[in-house]
Backbone as ProteinMPNN parsed JSONL, in Angstrom:
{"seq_chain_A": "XXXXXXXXXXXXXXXXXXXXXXXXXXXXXXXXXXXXXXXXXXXXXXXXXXXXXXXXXXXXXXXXXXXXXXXXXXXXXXXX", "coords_chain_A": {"N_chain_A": [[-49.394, -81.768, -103.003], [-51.903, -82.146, -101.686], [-50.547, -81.769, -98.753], [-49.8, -79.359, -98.442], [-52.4, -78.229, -98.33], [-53.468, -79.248, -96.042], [-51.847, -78.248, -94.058], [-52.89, -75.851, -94.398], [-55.478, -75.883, -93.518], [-54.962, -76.78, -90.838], [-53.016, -75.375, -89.127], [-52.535, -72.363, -87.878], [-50.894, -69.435, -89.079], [-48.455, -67.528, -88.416], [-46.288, -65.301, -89.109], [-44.451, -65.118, -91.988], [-42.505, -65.54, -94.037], [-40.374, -64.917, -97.784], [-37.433, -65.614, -100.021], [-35.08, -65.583, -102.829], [-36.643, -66.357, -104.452], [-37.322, -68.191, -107.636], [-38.451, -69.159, -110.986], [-38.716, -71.467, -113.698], [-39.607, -71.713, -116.435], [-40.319, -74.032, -119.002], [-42.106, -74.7, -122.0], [-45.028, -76.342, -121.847], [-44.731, -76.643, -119.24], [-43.634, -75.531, -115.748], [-40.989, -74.511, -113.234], [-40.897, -73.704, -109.987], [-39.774, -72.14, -107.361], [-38.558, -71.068, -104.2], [-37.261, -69.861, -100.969], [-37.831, -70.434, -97.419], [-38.916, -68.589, -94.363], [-40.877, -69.279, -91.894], [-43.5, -68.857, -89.111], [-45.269, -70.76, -86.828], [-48.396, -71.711, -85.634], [-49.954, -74.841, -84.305], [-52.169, -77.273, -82.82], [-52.067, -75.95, -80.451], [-48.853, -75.262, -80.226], [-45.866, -73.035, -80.868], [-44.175, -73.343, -83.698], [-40.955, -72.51, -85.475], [-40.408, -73.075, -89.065], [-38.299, -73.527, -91.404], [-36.466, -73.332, -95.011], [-36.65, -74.814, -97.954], [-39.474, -74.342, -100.486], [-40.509, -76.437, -103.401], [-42.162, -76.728, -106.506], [-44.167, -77.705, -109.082], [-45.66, -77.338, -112.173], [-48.165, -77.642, -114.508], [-49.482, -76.345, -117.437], [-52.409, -76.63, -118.712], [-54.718, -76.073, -120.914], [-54.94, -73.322, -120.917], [-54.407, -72.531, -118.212], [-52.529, -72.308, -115.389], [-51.877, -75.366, -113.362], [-50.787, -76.738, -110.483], [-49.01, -79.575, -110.126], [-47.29, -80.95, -108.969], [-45.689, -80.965, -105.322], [-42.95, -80.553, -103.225], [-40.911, -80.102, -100.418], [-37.55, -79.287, -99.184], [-34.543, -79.143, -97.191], [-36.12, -78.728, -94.563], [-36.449, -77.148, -91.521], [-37.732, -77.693, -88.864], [-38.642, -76.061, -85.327], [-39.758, -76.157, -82.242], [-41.198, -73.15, -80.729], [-41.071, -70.257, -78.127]], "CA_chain_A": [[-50.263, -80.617, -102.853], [-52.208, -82.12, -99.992], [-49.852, -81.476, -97.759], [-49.951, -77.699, -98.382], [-53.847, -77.772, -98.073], [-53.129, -79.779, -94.537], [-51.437, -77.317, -93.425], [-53.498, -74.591, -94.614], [-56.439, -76.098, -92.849], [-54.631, -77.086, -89.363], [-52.091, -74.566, -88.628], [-52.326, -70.968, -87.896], [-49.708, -68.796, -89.734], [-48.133, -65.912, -87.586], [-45.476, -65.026, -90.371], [-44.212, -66.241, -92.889], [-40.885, -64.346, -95.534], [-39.862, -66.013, -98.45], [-36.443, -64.973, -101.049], [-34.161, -66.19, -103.494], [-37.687, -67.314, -105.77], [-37.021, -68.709, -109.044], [-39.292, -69.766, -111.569], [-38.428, -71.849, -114.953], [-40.552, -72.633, -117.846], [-40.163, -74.829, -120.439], [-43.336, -75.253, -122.758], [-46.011, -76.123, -120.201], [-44.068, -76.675, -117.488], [-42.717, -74.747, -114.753], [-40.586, -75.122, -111.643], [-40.642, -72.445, -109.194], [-38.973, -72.547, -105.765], [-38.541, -69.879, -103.047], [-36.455, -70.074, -99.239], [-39.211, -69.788, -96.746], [-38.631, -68.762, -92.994], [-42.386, -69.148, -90.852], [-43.577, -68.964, -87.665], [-46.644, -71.199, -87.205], [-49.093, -72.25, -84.57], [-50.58, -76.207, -84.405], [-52.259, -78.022, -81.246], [-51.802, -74.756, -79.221], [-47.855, -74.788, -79.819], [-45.674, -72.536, -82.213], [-42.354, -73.29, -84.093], [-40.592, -71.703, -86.399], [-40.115, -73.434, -89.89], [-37.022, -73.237, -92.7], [-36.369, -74.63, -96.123], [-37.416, -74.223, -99.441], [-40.461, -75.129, -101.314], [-40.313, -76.871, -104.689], [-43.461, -76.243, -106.867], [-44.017, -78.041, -110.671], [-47.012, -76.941, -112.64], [-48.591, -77.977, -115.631], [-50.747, -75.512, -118.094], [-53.791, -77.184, -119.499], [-56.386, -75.707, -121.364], [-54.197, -71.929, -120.885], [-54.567, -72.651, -116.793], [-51.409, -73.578, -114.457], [-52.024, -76.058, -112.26], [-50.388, -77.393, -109.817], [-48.99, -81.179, -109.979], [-45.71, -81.518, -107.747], [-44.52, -79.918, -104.641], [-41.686, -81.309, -102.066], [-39.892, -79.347, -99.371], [-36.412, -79.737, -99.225], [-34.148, -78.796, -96.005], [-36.55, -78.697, -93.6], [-36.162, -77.669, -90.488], [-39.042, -76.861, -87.567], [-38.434, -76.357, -84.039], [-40.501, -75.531, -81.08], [-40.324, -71.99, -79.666], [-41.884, -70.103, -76.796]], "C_chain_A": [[-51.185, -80.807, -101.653], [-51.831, -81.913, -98.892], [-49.778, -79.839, -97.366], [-51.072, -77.405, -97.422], [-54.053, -78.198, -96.592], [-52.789, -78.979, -93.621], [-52.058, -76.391, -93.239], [-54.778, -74.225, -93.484], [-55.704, -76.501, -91.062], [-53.565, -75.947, -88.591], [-52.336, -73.077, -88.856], [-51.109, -70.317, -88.298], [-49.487, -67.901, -89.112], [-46.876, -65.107, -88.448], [-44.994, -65.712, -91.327], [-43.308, -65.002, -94.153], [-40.448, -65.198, -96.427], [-38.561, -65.072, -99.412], [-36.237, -65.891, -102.042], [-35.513, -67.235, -104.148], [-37.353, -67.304, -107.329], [-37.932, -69.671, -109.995], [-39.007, -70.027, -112.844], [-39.408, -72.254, -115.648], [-40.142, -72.937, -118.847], [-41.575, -75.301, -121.087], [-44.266, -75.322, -122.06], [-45.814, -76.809, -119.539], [-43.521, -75.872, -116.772], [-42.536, -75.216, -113.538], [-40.567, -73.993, -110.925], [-40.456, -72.705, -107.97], [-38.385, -71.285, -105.174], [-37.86, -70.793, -101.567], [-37.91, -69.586, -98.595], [-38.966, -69.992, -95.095], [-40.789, -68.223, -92.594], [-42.238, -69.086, -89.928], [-44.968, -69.219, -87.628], [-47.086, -71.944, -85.498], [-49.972, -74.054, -84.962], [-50.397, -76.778, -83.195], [-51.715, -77.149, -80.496], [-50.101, -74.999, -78.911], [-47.022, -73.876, -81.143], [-44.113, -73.117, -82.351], [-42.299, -72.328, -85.333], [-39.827, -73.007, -87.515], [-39.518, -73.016, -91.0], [-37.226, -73.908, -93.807], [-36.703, -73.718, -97.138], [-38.146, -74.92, -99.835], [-40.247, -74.802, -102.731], [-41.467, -77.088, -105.467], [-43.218, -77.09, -108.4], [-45.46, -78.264, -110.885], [-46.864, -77.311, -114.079], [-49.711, -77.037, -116.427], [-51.271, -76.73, -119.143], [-54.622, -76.544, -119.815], [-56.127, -73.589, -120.987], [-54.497, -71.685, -119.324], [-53.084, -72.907, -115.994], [-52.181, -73.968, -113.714], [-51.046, -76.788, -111.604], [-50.092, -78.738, -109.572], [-48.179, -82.016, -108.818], [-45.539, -80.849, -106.835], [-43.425, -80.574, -103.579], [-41.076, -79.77, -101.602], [-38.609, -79.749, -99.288], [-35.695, -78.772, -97.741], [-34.696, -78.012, -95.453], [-36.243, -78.768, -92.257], [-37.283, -77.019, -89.061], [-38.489, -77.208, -86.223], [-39.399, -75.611, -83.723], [-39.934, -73.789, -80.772], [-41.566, -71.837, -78.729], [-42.24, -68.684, -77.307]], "O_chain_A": [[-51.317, -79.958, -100.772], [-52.624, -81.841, -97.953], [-49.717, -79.312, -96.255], [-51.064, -76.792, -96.355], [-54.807, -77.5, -95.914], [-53.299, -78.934, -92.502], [-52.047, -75.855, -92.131], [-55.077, -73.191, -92.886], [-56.505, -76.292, -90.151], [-53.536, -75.898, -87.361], [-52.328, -72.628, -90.002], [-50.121, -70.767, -87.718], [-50.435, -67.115, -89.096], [-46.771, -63.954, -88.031], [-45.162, -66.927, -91.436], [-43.637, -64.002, -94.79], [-40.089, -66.301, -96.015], [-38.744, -63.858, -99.5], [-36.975, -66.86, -102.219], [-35.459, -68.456, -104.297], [-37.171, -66.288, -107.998], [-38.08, -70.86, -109.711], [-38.947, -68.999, -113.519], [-40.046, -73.258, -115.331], [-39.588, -72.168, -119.633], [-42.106, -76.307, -120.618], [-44.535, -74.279, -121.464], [-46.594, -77.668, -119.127], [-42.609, -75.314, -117.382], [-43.26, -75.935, -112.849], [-40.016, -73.093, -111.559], [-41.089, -73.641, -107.483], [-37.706, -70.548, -105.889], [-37.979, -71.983, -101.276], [-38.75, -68.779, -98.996], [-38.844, -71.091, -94.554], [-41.536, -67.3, -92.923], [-41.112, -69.186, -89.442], [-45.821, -68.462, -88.091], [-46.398, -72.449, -84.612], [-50.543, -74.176, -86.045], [-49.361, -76.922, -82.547], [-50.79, -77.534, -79.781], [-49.745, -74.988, -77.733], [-47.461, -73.986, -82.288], [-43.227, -73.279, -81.512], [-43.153, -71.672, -85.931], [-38.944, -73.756, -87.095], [-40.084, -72.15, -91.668], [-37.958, -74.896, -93.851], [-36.93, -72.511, -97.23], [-37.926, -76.129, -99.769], [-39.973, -73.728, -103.267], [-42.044, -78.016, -104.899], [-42.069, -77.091, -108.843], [-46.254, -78.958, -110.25], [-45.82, -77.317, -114.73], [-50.85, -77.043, -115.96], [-50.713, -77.426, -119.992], [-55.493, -76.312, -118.976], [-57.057, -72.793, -120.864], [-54.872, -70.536, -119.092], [-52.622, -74.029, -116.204], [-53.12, -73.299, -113.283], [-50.403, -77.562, -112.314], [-50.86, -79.278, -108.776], [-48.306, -83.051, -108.163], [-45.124, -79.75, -107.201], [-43.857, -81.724, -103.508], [-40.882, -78.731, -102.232], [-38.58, -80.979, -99.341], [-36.322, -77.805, -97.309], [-34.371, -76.825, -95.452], [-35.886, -79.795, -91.679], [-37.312, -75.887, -88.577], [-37.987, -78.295, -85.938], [-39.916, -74.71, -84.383], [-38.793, -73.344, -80.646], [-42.531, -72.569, -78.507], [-42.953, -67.944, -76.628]]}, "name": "protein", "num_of_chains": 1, "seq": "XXXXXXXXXXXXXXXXXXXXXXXXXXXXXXXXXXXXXXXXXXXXXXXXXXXXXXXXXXXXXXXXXXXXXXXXXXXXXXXX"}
């Protein structure tokens, strides 16, 4: 989850589309995962970033929260 908030705080977002989201629960857990095409700015350059993010939450106290996330086929390049 720091890695999100890393991002959140250093990189400017110029789009960002996501599909094919899917969210499972079992008891209090859930997995939810979405395809995500961006286009992001950091240190005055932009790329464009692929993949899907992988999300696993925990309800406590009738709250989700957030415990797990990983990216899986990642791919960022530079553009102009």
């Amino acid at each position: 989850v720091d890695g999100f908030k890393d991002f959140c705080e250093s990189a400017t977002l110029h789009d960002f589309q996501h599909s094919d989201a899917r969210v499972n629960v079992i008891g209090s857990t859930a997995v939810a995962s979405y395809t995500f095409d961006t286009v992001f700015e950091r240190d005055q350059c932009k790329y464009r970033g692929t993949g899907r993010d992988l999300w696993v939450f925990s309800k406590c106290e009738g709250q989700w929260q957030a415990v797990w996330r990983t990216m899986l086929d990642i791919d960022e390049r530079a553009i102009e």
